[in-house]
Amino acid sequence: MLVRDAMSTVVLTIGPAHTLRQAARLMAARRIGAAVVLDTDAGGLGILTERDILNSVGTGQDPDLETAGTHTTTDVVFAAPSWTLEEAAEAMTHGGFRHLIVLDNDGPVGIVSVRDIIRCWAPARRHPATLAG
């Protein structure tokens, strides 16, 4: 199975000036764990994850004052839609992260997470009626 088959096509893109609270609200509303941070001044893409927000709040920083740009990971590993899920899982394991931004020639087209991969690899749930038989 390929990354394109597992990835979420809901890509939240925010700017580096968004506060962590704004980012958290947008992520929660879309039920996603990461946002792509587009910094046109720095010329690149980064990623802000729920863990980044949690780490900031956990150290006592104010989510209304802290910005996404300050907490964005800019040394990002990107996936291609044609990668296998094994390649994506290997990149995540090697890098110690849970989300990959999926890029094609036009930019970000999705995000694939550990949860997406597990969902594809986990056996289909059996219908309760078939278990009683």
CSV table of N, CA and C in Angstrom, one decimal, residues 6-117:
chain,number,residue,atom,x,y,z
A,6,ALA,N,-3.1,6.1,2.2
A,6,ALA,CA,-3.3,6.2,3.7
A,6,ALA,C,-3.3,7.7,4.2
A,7,MET,N,-2.8,8.6,3.4
A,7,MET,CA,-2.6,10.0,3.9
A,7,MET,C,-4.0,10.7,4.1
A,8,SER,N,-3.9,11.6,5.0
A,8,SER,CA,-5.1,12.5,5.1
A,8,SER,C,-4.9,13.7,4.1
A,9,THR,N,-5.9,14.0,3.4
A,9,THR,CA,-5.8,15.1,2.5
A,9,THR,C,-6.2,16.4,3.1
A,10,VAL,N,-6.6,16.4,4.4
A,10,VAL,CA,-6.9,17.6,5.1
A,10,VAL,C,-5.6,18.2,5.6
A,11,VAL,N,-5.1,19.2,4.9
A,11,VAL,CA,-3.8,19.8,5.3
A,11,VAL,C,-4.1,21.2,5.8
A,12,LEU,N,-3.9,21.4,7.0
A,12,LEU,CA,-4.0,22.7,7.6
A,12,LEU,C,-2.7,23.5,7.5
A,13,THR,N,-2.8,24.6,6.8
A,13,THR,CA,-1.6,25.4,6.6
A,13,THR,C,-1.8,26.7,7.3
A,14,ILE,N,-0.8,27.0,8.2
A,14,ILE,CA,-0.9,28.2,9.0
A,14,ILE,C,0.4,29.0,8.7
A,15,GLY,N,0.4,30.2,9.2
A,15,GLY,CA,1.6,31.1,9.1
A,15,GLY,C,2.4,31.0,10.4
A,16,PRO,N,3.6,31.5,10.4
A,16,PRO,CA,4.5,31.4,11.6
A,16,PRO,C,4.0,32.4,12.7
A,17,ALA,N,3.2,33.4,12.3
A,17,ALA,CA,2.7,34.3,13.3
A,17,ALA,C,1.5,33.8,14.1
A,18,HIS,N,0.9,32.8,13.7
A,18,HIS,CA,-0.3,32.2,14.4
A,18,HIS,C,0.2,31.9,15.9
A,19,THR,N,-0.6,32.2,16.8
A,19,THR,CA,-0.3,31.8,18.2
A,19,THR,C,-0.5,30.3,18.3
A,20,LEU,N,0.1,29.7,19.4
A,20,LEU,CA,-0.1,28.3,19.6
A,20,LEU,C,-1.6,28.0,19.9
A,21,ARG,N,-2.3,28.9,20.6
A,21,ARG,CA,-3.7,28.7,20.9
A,21,ARG,C,-4.5,28.7,19.6
A,22,GLN,N,-4.2,29.6,18.7
A,22,GLN,CA,-4.9,29.6,17.4
A,22,GLN,C,-4.6,28.3,16.6
A,23,ALA,N,-3.4,27.9,16.6
A,23,ALA,CA,-3.1,26.7,15.9
A,23,ALA,C,-3.8,25.5,16.6
A,24,ALA,N,-3.8,25.4,17.9
A,24,ALA,CA,-4.5,24.3,18.6
A,24,ALA,C,-6.0,24.3,18.3
A,25,ARG,N,-6.6,25.5,18.3
A,25,ARG,CA,-8.0,25.5,18.0
A,25,ARG,C,-8.3,25.0,16.5
A,26,LEU,N,-7.5,25.4,15.6
A,26,LEU,CA,-7.7,25.0,14.2
A,26,LEU,C,-7.5,23.5,14.1
A,27,MET,N,-6.4,23.0,14.7
A,27,MET,CA,-6.1,21.6,14.7
A,27,MET,C,-7.2,20.8,15.3
A,28,ALA,N,-7.7,21.2,16.5
A,28,ALA,CA,-8.8,20.5,17.2
A,28,ALA,C,-10.1,20.5,16.4
A,29,ALA,N,-10.4,21.6,15.7
A,29,ALA,CA,-11.6,21.7,14.9
A,29,ALA,C,-11.6,20.7,13.8
A,30,ARG,N,-10.4,20.5,13.2
A,30,ARG,CA,-10.3,19.5,12.1
A,30,ARG,C,-9.9,18.1,12.5
A,31,ARG,N,-9.7,17.9,13.8
A,31,ARG,CA,-9.4,16.6,14.4
A,31,ARG,C,-8.1,16.1,13.8
A,32,ILE,N,-7.1,17.0,13.7
A,32,ILE,CA,-5.8,16.6,13.2
A,32,ILE,C,-4.7,16.9,14.2
A,33,GLY,N,-3.5,16.2,14.0
A,33,GLY,CA,-2.5,16.3,15.0
A,33,GLY,C,-1.3,17.2,14.5
A,34,ALA,N,-1.4,17.7,13.3
A,34,ALA,CA,-0.2,18.5,12.8
A,34,ALA,C,-0.7,19.6,11.8
A,35,ALA,N,0.0,20.6,11.8
A,35,ALA,CA,-0.2,21.7,10.8
A,35,ALA,C,1.0,22.0,10.0
A,36,VAL,N,0.9,22.3,8.8
A,36,VAL,CA,2.0,22.7,7.9
A,36,VAL,C,2.2,24.2,8.2
A,37,VAL,N,3.4,24.7,8.5
A,37,VAL,CA,3.7,26.1,8.7
A,37,VAL,C,4.4,26.6,7.5
A,38,LEU,N,3.8,27.5,6.8
A,38,LEU,CA,4.3,28.1,5.6
A,38,LEU,C,4.9,29.4,5.9
A,39,ASP,N,6.2,29.5,5.8
A,39,ASP,CA,7.0,30.8,6.1
A,39,ASP,C,7.6,31.3,4.8
A,40,THR,N,6.8,32.2,4.2
A,40,THR,CA,7.3,32.7,2.9
A,40,THR,C,8.6,33.5,3.0
A,41,ASP,N,8.8,34.1,4.2
A,41,ASP,CA,10.0,34.9,4.4
A,41,ASP,C,11.3,34.0,4.5
A,42,ALA,N,11.1,32.9,5.2
A,42,ALA,CA,12.2,31.9,5.3
A,42,ALA,C,12.3,31.0,4.1
A,43,GLY,N,11.2,31.0,3.3
A,43,GLY,CA,11.3,30.2,2.1
A,43,GLY,C,11.1,28.7,2.2
A,44,GLY,N,10.2,28.4,3.2
A,44,GLY,CA,10.1,26.9,3.3
A,44,GLY,C,8.9,26.5,4.1
A,45,LEU,N,8.7,25.2,4.2
A,45,LEU,CA,7.7,24.6,4.9
A,45,LEU,C,8.2,24.0,6.2
A,46,GLY,N,7.4,24.0,7.3
A,46,GLY,CA,7.7,23.4,8.5
A,46,GLY,C,6.5,22.7,9.0
A,47,ILE,N,6.6,22.1,10.2
A,47,ILE,CA,5.5,21.3,10.7
A,47,ILE,C,5.4,21.7,12.2
A,48,LEU,N,4.2,21.9,12.7
A,48,LEU,CA,3.8,22.1,14.1
A,48,LEU,C,2.9,21.0,14.5
A,49,THR,N,3.3,20.3,15.5
A,49,THR,CA,2.5,19.1,15.9
A,49,THR,C,1.9,19.4,17.3
A,50,GLU,N,0.9,18.5,17.6
A,50,GLU,CA,0.3,18.6,19.0
A,50,GLU,C,1.3,18.5,20.1
A,51,ARG,N,2.4,17.7,19.8
A,51,ARG,CA,3.4,17.5,20.8
A,51,ARG,C,4.2,18.8,21.0
A,52,ASP,N,4.4,19.6,19.9
A,52,ASP,CA,5.1,20.9,20.1
A,52,ASP,C,4.3,21.8,21.0
A,53,ILE,N,3.0,21.8,20.8
A,53,ILE,CA,2.1,22.7,21.6
A,53,ILE,C,2.1,22.2,23.0
A,54,LEU,N,2.0,20.9,23.2
A,54,LEU,CA,2.0,20.3,24.6
A,54,LEU,C,3.3,20.6,25.3
A,55,ASN,N,4.5,20.5,24.6
A,55,ASN,CA,5.8,20.8,25.2
A,55,ASN,C,5.8,22.2,25.7
A,56,SER,N,5.3,23.1,24.9
A,56,SER,CA,5.4,24.6,25.2
A,56,SER,C,4.5,24.9,26.4
A,57,VAL,N,3.3,24.4,26.4
A,57,VAL,CA,2.4,24.6,27.5
A,57,VAL,C,2.9,24.0,28.8
A,58,GLY,N,3.5,22.8,28.6
A,58,GLY,CA,4.0,22.0,29.8
A,58,GLY,C,5.1,22.7,30.4
A,59,THR,N,5.9,23.5,29.7
A,59,THR,CA,7.0,24.3,30.4
A,59,THR,C,6.5,25.6,30.9
A,60,GLY,N,5.2,25.9,30.8
A,60,GLY,CA,4.7,27.1,31.4
A,60,GLY,C,4.6,28.3,30.4
A,61,GLN,N,4.9,28.1,29.2
A,61,GLN,CA,4.8,29.2,28.2
A,61,GLN,C,3.3,29.5,27.9
A,62,ASP,N,3.1,30.7,27.6
A,62,ASP,CA,1.7,31.2,27.3
A,62,ASP,C,1.3,31.0,25.9
A,63,PRO,N,0.3,30.1,25.6
A,63,PRO,CA,-0.1,29.8,24.3
A,63,PRO,C,-0.7,31.0,23.5
A,64,ASP,N,-1.0,32.1,24.2
A,64,ASP,CA,-1.5,33.3,23.5
A,64,ASP,C,-0.4,34.2,23.1
A,65,LEU,N,0.8,33.9,23.6
A,65,LEU,CA,2.0,34.7,23.2
A,65,LEU,C,3.0,34.0,22.4
A,66,GLU,N,3.1,32.7,22.5
A,66,GLU,CA,4.0,31.9,21.8
A,66,GLU,C,3.5,31.7,20.3
A,67,THR,N,4.4,31.8,19.4
A,67,THR,CA,3.9,31.7,18.0
A,67,THR,C,4.3,30.3,17.4
A,68,ALA,N,3.6,30.0,16.3
A,68,ALA,CA,3.9,28.7,15.6
A,68,ALA,C,5.4,28.7,15.1
A,69,GLY,N,5.8,29.9,14.6
A,69,GLY,CA,7.1,29.9,14.0
A,69,GLY,C,8.2,29.6,15.0
A,70,THR,N,8.0,29.9,16.3
A,70,THR,CA,9.0,29.6,17.3
A,70,THR,C,9.1,28.1,17.6
A,71,HIS,N,8.0,27.4,17.4
A,71,HIS,CA,7.9,26.0,17.8
A,71,HIS,C,7.9,25.1,16.6
A,72,THR,N,8.1,25.6,15.4
A,72,THR,CA,8.0,24.8,14.2
A,72,THR,C,9.3,24.0,14.0
A,73,THR,N,9.1,22.8,13.5
A,73,THR,CA,10.2,22.0,13.1
A,73,THR,C,10.4,22.3,11.6
A,74,THR,N,11.6,22.8,11.3
A,74,THR,CA,11.9,23.2,9.9
A,74,THR,C,12.8,22.2,9.2
A,75,ASP,N,13.5,21.3,10.0
A,75,ASP,CA,14.3,20.3,9.4
A,75,ASP,C,13.4,19.1,9.2
A,76,VAL,N,12.5,19.2,8.1
A,76,VAL,CA,11.4,18.3,7.9
A,76,VAL,C,11.8,17.2,6.9
A,77,VAL,N,11.4,16.0,7.2
A,77,VAL,CA,11.5,14.9,6.2
A,77,VAL,C,10.1,14.8,5.5
A,78,PHE,N,10.2,14.9,4.2
A,78,PHE,CA,8.9,14.8,3.4
A,78,PHE,C,8.8,13.5,2.7
A,79,ALA,N,7.5,13.1,2.5
A,79,ALA,CA,7.2,11.8,1.8
A,79,ALA,C,6.6,12.2,0.5
A,80,ALA,N,6.8,11.2,-0.4
A,80,ALA,CA,6.1,11.3,-1.7
A,80,ALA,C,4.9,10.4,-1.7
A,81,PRO,N,3.8,10.8,-2.5
A,81,PRO,CA,2.6,10.0,-2.5
A,81,PRO,C,2.9,8.5,-3.0
A,82,SER,N,4.0,8.4,-3.7
A,82,SER,CA,4.3,7.0,-4.2
A,82,SER,C,5.2,6.2,-3.3
A,83,TRP,N,5.6,6.7,-2.1
A,83,TRP,CA,6.3,5.9,-1.2
A,83,TRP,C,5.4,4.8,-0.7
A,84,THR,N,6.0,3.7,-0.3
A,84,THR,CA,5.3,2.6,0.3
A,84,THR,C,5.1,3.0,1.8
A,85,LEU,N,4.1,2.4,2.4
A,85,LEU,CA,3.9,2.6,3.9
A,85,LEU,C,5.1,2.2,4.7
A,86,GLU,N,5.8,1.1,4.2
A,86,GLU,CA,7.0,0.7,4.9
A,86,GLU,C,8.1,1.8,4.8
A,87,GLU,N,8.2,2.5,3.7
A,87,GLU,CA,9.2,3.6,3.6
A,87,GLU,C,8.8,4.7,4.6
A,88,ALA,N,7.5,5.0,4.6
A,88,ALA,CA,7.1,6.1,5.5
A,88,ALA,C,7.3,5.7,7.0
A,89,ALA,N,7.0,4.5,7.3
A,89,ALA,CA,7.2,4.0,8.7
A,89,ALA,C,8.7,4.0,9.1
A,90,GLU,N,9.5,3.6,8.1
A,90,GLU,CA,10.9,3.6,8.4
A,90,GLU,C,11.5,5.0,8.6
A,91,ALA,N,11.0,6.0,7.8
A,91,ALA,CA,11.4,7.3,8.0
A,91,ALA,C,11.0,7.9,9.3
A,92,MET,N,9.7,7.6,9.7
A,92,MET,CA,9.2,8.0,11.0
A,92,MET,C,10.0,7.4,12.2
A,93,THR,N,10.3,6.1,12.1
A,93,THR,CA,11.1,5.4,13.1
A,93,THR,C,12.5,6.0,13.2
A,94,HIS,N,13.1,6.1,12.1
A,94,HIS,CA,14.5,6.7,12.1
A,94,HIS,C,14.5,8.1,12.6
A,95,GLY,N,13.6,8.9,12.3
A,95,GLY,CA,13.6,10.3,12.7
A,95,GLY,C,12.9,10.6,14.0
A,96,GLY,N,12.2,9.6,14.6
A,96,GLY,CA,11.6,9.8,15.9
A,96,GLY,C,10.4,10.7,15.9
A,97,PHE,N,9.6,10.7,14.8
A,97,PHE,CA,8.4,11.6,14.7
A,97,PHE,C,7.3,10.8,14.2
A,98,ARG,N,6.1,11.4,14.3
A,98,ARG,CA,4.8,10.7,14.0
A,98,ARG,C,4.0,11.2,12.8
A,99,HIS,N,4.5,12.2,12.1
A,99,HIS,CA,3.8,12.8,11.0
A,99,HIS,C,4.8,13.1,9.8
A,100,LEU,N,4.4,12.9,8.6
A,100,LEU,CA,5.2,13.3,7.4
A,100,LEU,C,4.3,14.1,6.5
A,101,ILE,N,4.9,15.2,6.1
A,101,ILE,CA,4.2,16.0,5.1
A,101,ILE,C,4.4,15.3,3.8
A,102,VAL,N,3.3,15.2,3.0
A,102,VAL,CA,3.4,14.5,1.7
A,102,VAL,C,3.4,15.6,0.6
A,103,LEU,N,4.5,15.6,-0.2
A,103,LEU,CA,4.7,16.6,-1.2
A,103,LEU,C,4.6,16.0,-2.6
A,104,ASP,N,4.0,16.7,-3.5
A,104,ASP,CA,4.1,16.4,-4.9
A,104,ASP,C,4.8,17.6,-5.6
A,105,ASN,N,4.8,17.7,-6.9
A,105,ASN,CA,5.4,18.8,-7.6
A,105,ASN,C,4.8,20.2,-7.2
A,106,ASP,N,3.6,20.2,-6.8
A,106,ASP,CA,2.9,21.5,-6.6
A,106,ASP,C,2.9,21.9,-5.1
A,107,GLY,N,3.5,21.1,-4.2
A,107,GLY,CA,3.5,21.4,-2.8
A,107,GLY,C,2.8,20.3,-2.0
A,108,PRO,N,2.4,20.7,-0.7
A,108,PRO,CA,1.8,19.7,0.2
A,108,PRO,C,0.5,19.2,-0.3
A,109,VAL,N,0.3,17.9,-0.4
A,109,VAL,CA,-1.0,17.3,-0.8
A,109,VAL,C,-1.6,16.5,0.3
A,110,GLY,N,-0.9,16.3,1.4
A,110,GLY,CA,-1.4,15.5,2.5
A,110,GLY,C,-0.4,15.4,3.6
A,111,ILE,N,-0.9,14.7,4.7
A,111,ILE,CA,-0.1,14.4,5.8
A,111,ILE,C,-0.4,12.9,6.1
A,112,VAL,N,0.7,12.1,6.3
A,112,VAL,CA,0.5,10.8,6.8
A,112,VAL,C,1.1,10.6,8.2
A,113,SER,N,0.3,10.0,9.0
A,113,SER,CA,0.7,9.8,10.4
A,113,SER,C,0.8,8.4,10.8
A,114,VAL,N,1.4,8.1,11.9
A,114,VAL,CA,1.5,6.7,12.4
A,114,VAL,C,0.1,6.1,12.5
A,115,ARG,N,-0.8,6.9,12.9
A,115,ARG,CA,-2.2,6.4,13.0
A,115,ARG,C,-2.8,6.0,11.7
A,116,ASP,N,-2.5,6.7,10.6
A,116,ASP,CA,-2.9,6.4,9.3
A,116,ASP,C,-2.3,5.0,8.9
A,117,ILE,N,-1.0,4.9,9.1
A,117,ILE,CA,-0.4,3.6,8.8
A,117,ILE,C,-0.9,2.4,9.5
